[in-house]
Short mmCIF file of C-alpha atoms in Angstrom, two decimals:
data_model
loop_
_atom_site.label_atom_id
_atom_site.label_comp_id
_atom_site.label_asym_id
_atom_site.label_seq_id
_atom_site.Cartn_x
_atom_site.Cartn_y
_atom_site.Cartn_z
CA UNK R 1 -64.46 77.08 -127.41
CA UNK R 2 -61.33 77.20 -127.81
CA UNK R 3 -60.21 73.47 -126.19
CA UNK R 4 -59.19 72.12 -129.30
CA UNK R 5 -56.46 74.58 -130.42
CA UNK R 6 -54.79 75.01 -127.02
CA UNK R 7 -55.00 71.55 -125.51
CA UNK R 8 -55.55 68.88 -128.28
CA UNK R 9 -52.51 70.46 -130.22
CA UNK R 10 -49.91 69.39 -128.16
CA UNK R 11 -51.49 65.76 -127.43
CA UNK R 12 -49.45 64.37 -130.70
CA UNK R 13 -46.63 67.04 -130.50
CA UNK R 14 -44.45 64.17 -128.79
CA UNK R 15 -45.78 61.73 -131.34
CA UNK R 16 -42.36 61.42 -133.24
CA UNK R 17 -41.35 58.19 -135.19
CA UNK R 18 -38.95 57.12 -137.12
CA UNK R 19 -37.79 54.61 -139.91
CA UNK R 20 -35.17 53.62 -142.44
CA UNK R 21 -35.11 53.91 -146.43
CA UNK R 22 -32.61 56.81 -147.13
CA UNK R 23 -28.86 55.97 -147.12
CA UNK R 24 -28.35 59.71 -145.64
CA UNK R 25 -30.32 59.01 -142.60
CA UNK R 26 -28.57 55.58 -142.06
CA UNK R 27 -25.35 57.42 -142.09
CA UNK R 28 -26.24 60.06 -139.99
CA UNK R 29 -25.77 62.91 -142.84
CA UNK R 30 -29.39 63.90 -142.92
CA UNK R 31 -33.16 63.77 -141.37
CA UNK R 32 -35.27 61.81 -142.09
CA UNK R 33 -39.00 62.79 -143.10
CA UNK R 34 -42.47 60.42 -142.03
CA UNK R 35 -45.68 62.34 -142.91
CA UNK R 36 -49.09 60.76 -141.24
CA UNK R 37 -52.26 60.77 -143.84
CA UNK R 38 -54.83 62.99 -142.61
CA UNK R 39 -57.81 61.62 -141.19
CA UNK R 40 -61.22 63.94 -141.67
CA UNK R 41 -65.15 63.74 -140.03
CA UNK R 42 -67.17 62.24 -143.00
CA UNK R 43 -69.21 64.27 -144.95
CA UNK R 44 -72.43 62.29 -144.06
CA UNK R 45 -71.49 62.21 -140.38
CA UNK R 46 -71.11 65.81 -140.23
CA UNK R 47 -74.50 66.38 -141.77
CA UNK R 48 -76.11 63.97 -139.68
CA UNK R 49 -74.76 65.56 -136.23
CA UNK R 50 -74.48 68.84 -137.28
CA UNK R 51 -70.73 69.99 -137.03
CA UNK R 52 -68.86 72.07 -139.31
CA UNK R 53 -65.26 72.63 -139.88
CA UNK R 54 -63.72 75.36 -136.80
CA UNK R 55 -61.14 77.03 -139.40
CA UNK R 56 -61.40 78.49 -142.45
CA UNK R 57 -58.95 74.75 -143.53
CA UNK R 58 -60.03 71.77 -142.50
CA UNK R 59 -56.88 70.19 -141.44
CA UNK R 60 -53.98 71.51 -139.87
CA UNK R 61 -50.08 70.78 -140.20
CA UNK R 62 -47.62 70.03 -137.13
CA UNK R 63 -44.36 69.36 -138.09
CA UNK R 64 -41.92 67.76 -135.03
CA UNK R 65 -38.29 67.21 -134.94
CA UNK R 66 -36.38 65.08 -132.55
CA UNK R 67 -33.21 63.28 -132.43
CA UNK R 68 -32.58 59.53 -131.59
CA UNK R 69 -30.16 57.43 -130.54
CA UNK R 70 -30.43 54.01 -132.02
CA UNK R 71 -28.21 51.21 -132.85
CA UNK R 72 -25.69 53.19 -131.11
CA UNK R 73 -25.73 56.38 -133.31
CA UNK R 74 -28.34 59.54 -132.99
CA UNK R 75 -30.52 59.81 -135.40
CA UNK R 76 -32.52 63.22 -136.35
CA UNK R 77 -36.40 62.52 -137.69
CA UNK R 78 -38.74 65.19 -138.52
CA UNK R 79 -42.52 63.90 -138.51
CA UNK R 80 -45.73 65.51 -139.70
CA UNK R 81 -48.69 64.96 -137.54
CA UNK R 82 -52.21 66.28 -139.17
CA UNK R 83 -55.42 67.77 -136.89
CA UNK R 84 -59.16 68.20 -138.33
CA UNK R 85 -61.05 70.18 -135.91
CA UNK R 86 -64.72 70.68 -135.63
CA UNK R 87 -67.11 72.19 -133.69
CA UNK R 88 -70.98 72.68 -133.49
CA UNK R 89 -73.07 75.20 -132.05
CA UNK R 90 -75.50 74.15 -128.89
CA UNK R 91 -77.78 76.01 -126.62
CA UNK R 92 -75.63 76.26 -123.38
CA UNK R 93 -75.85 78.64 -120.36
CA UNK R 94 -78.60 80.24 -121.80
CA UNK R 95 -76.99 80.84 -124.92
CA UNK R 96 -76.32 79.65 -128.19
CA UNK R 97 -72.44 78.73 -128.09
CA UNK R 98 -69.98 77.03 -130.13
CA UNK R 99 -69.14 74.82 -127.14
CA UNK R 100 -69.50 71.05 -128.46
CA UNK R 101 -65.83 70.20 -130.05
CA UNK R 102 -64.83 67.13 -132.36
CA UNK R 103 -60.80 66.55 -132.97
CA UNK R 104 -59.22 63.85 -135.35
CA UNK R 105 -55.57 63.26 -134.51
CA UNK R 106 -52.99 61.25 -137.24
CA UNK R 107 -49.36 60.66 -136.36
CA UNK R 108 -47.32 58.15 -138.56
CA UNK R 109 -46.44 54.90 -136.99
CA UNK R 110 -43.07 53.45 -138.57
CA UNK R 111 -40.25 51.51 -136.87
CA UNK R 112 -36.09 51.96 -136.82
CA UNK R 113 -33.99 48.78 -136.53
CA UNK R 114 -37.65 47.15 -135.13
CA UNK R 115 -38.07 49.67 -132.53
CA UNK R 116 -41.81 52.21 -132.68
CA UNK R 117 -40.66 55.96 -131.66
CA UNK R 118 -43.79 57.24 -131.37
CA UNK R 119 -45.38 57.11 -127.80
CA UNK R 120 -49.07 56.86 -128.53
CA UNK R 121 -48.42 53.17 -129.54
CA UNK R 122 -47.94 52.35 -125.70
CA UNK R 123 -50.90 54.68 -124.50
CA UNK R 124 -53.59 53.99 -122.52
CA UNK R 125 -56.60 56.15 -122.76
CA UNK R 126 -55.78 57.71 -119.85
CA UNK R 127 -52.18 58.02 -120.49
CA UNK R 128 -53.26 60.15 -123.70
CA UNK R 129 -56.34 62.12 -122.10
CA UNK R 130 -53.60 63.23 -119.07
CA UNK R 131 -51.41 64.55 -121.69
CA UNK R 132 -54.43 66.72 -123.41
CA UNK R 133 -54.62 67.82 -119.41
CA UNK R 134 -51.27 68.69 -118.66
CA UNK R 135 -51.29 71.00 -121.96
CA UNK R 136 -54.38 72.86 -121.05
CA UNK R 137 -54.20 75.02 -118.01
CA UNK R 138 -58.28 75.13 -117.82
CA UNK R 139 -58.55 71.57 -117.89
CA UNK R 140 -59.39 68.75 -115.39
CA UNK R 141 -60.04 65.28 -115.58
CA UNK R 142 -61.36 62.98 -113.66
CA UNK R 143 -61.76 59.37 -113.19
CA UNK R 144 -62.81 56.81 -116.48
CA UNK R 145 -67.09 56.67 -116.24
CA UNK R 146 -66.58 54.29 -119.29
CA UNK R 147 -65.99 52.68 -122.52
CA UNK R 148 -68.04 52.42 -125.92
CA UNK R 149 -66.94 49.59 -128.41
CA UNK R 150 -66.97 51.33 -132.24
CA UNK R 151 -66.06 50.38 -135.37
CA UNK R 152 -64.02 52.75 -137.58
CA UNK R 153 -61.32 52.29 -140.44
CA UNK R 154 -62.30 48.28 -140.41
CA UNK R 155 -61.09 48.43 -136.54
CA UNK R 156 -62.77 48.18 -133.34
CA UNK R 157 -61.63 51.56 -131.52
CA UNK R 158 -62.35 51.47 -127.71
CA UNK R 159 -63.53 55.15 -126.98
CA UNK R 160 -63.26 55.84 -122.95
CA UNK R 161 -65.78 58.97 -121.54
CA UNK R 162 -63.97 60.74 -118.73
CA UNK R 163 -65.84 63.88 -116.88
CA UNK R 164 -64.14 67.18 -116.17
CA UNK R 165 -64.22 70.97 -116.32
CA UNK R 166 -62.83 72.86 -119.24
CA UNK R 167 -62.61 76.82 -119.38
CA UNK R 168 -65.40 78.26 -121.72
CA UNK R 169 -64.79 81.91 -122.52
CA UNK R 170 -63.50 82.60 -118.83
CA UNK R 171 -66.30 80.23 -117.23
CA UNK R 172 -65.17 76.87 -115.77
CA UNK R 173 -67.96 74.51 -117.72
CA UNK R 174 -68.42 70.62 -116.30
CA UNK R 175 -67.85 68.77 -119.73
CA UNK R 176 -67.32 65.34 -120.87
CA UNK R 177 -64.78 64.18 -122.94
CA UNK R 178 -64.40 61.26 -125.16
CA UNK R 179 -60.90 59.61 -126.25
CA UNK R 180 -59.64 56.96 -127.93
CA UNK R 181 -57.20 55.67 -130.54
CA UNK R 182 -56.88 53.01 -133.56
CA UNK R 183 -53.94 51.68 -135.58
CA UNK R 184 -54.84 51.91 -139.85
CA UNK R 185 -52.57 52.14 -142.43
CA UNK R 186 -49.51 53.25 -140.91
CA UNK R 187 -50.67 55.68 -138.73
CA UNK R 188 -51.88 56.44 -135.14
CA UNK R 189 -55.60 57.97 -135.24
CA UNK R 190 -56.97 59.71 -132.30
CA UNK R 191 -60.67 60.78 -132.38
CA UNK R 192 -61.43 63.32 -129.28
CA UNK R 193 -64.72 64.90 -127.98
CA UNK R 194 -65.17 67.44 -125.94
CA UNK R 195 -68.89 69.24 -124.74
CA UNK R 196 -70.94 69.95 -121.99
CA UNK R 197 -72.27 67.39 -119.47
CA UNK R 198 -75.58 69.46 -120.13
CA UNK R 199 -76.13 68.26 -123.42
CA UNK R 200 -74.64 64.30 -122.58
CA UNK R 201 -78.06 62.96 -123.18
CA UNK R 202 -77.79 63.87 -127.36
CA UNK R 203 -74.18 64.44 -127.78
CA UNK R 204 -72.79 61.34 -126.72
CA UNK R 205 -74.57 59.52 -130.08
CA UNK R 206 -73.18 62.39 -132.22
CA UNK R 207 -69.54 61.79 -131.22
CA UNK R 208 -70.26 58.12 -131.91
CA UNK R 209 -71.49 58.95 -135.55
CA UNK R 210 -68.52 61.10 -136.01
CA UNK R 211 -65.99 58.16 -134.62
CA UNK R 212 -67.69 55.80 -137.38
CA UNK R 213 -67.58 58.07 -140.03
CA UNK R 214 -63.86 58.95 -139.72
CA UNK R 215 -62.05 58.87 -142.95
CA UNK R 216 -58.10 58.37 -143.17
#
């Protein structure tokens, strides 16, 4: 499935922030670098719901510049956003298919002259899920069926399930997907699920485990 890599990687591509600490950047001379920590499926929550890592590394780099203007002067940041995919292998349309994804998004969270620049801190689950829709072209979403209280990273993430079709290898699959988001340590991180609605009635605990298990 390839849902992860052409949807989920644009989710956090507006996910820019910004802060102070570099006398270059004050003055304008220079960028200014924020880099998120990556945050990873445990090791015991991938061997208790079977998923493995989808590329040959584990976690990806996206690197995002943008220019703003604050305190009445432009300012040019460059963050770096990190994305652990993962996927597992199910028996689906009669086959067996690599068509249950698990996505870990981290975006740094800092603030210039007490203003946040990164967008996810004023998203609603539904705000974020619509931008993983408008960025895939095989993707629709449909209305919030509901919401699963987890804790994760000592924090209490709300994790919405929305239904909706995704394209599977050129077949238009009904599919669930599962989004949320939690503040820890300085950084945004934004656990997504996507598989068939065939498979709800065991895959909806596995995303769970992996949500718990998340390491940052």
């Amino acid at each position: 499935m390839t849902l992860s890599r052409r949807a989920f990687g644009g989710l956090v591509s507006g996910g820019i922030v910004a802060g102070s600490g570099c006398l270059g950047f004050i003055l304008g001379n220079e960028a200014q670098e924020f880099s998120a920590s990556p945050a990873t499926a445990g090791d015991a929550s991938l061997d208790e719901t079977g998923y493995e890592q989808a590329n040959d590394e584990e976690t990806s780099k996206q690197e995002v510049s943008r220019t703003f203007s604050a305190a009445g002067q432009e300012r040019e940041v460059v963050a770096t956003n990190y994305m652990s995919e993962y996927e597992r292998s199910v028996s689906f349309l009669g086959m067996e298919q690599q068509a249950a994804v698990f996505v870990a998004f981290s975006t740094p969270k800092v603030d210039l002259f007490g203003k946040t620049f990164n967008p996810i801190d004023d998203m609603s689950n539904r705000e974020l899920i619509q931008q993983v829709q408008g960025r895939y072209e095989g993707m629709e979403v449909g209305q919030e069926e509901g919401t699963t209280q987890i804790d994760t990273l000592g924090e209490t993430v709300e994790l919405s399930k929305f239904p909706g079709q995704a394209d599977l290898d050129g077949t238009s699959v009904d599919v669930y997907i599962h989004i949320g988001q939690v503040s820890h340590d300085g950084d945004f991180v934004v656990p997504i699920a996507v598989y068939p609605q065939e498979i709800d009635d065991r895959e909806e605990q596995n995303v769970v485990s992996l949500v718990e298990g998340l390491e940052h």
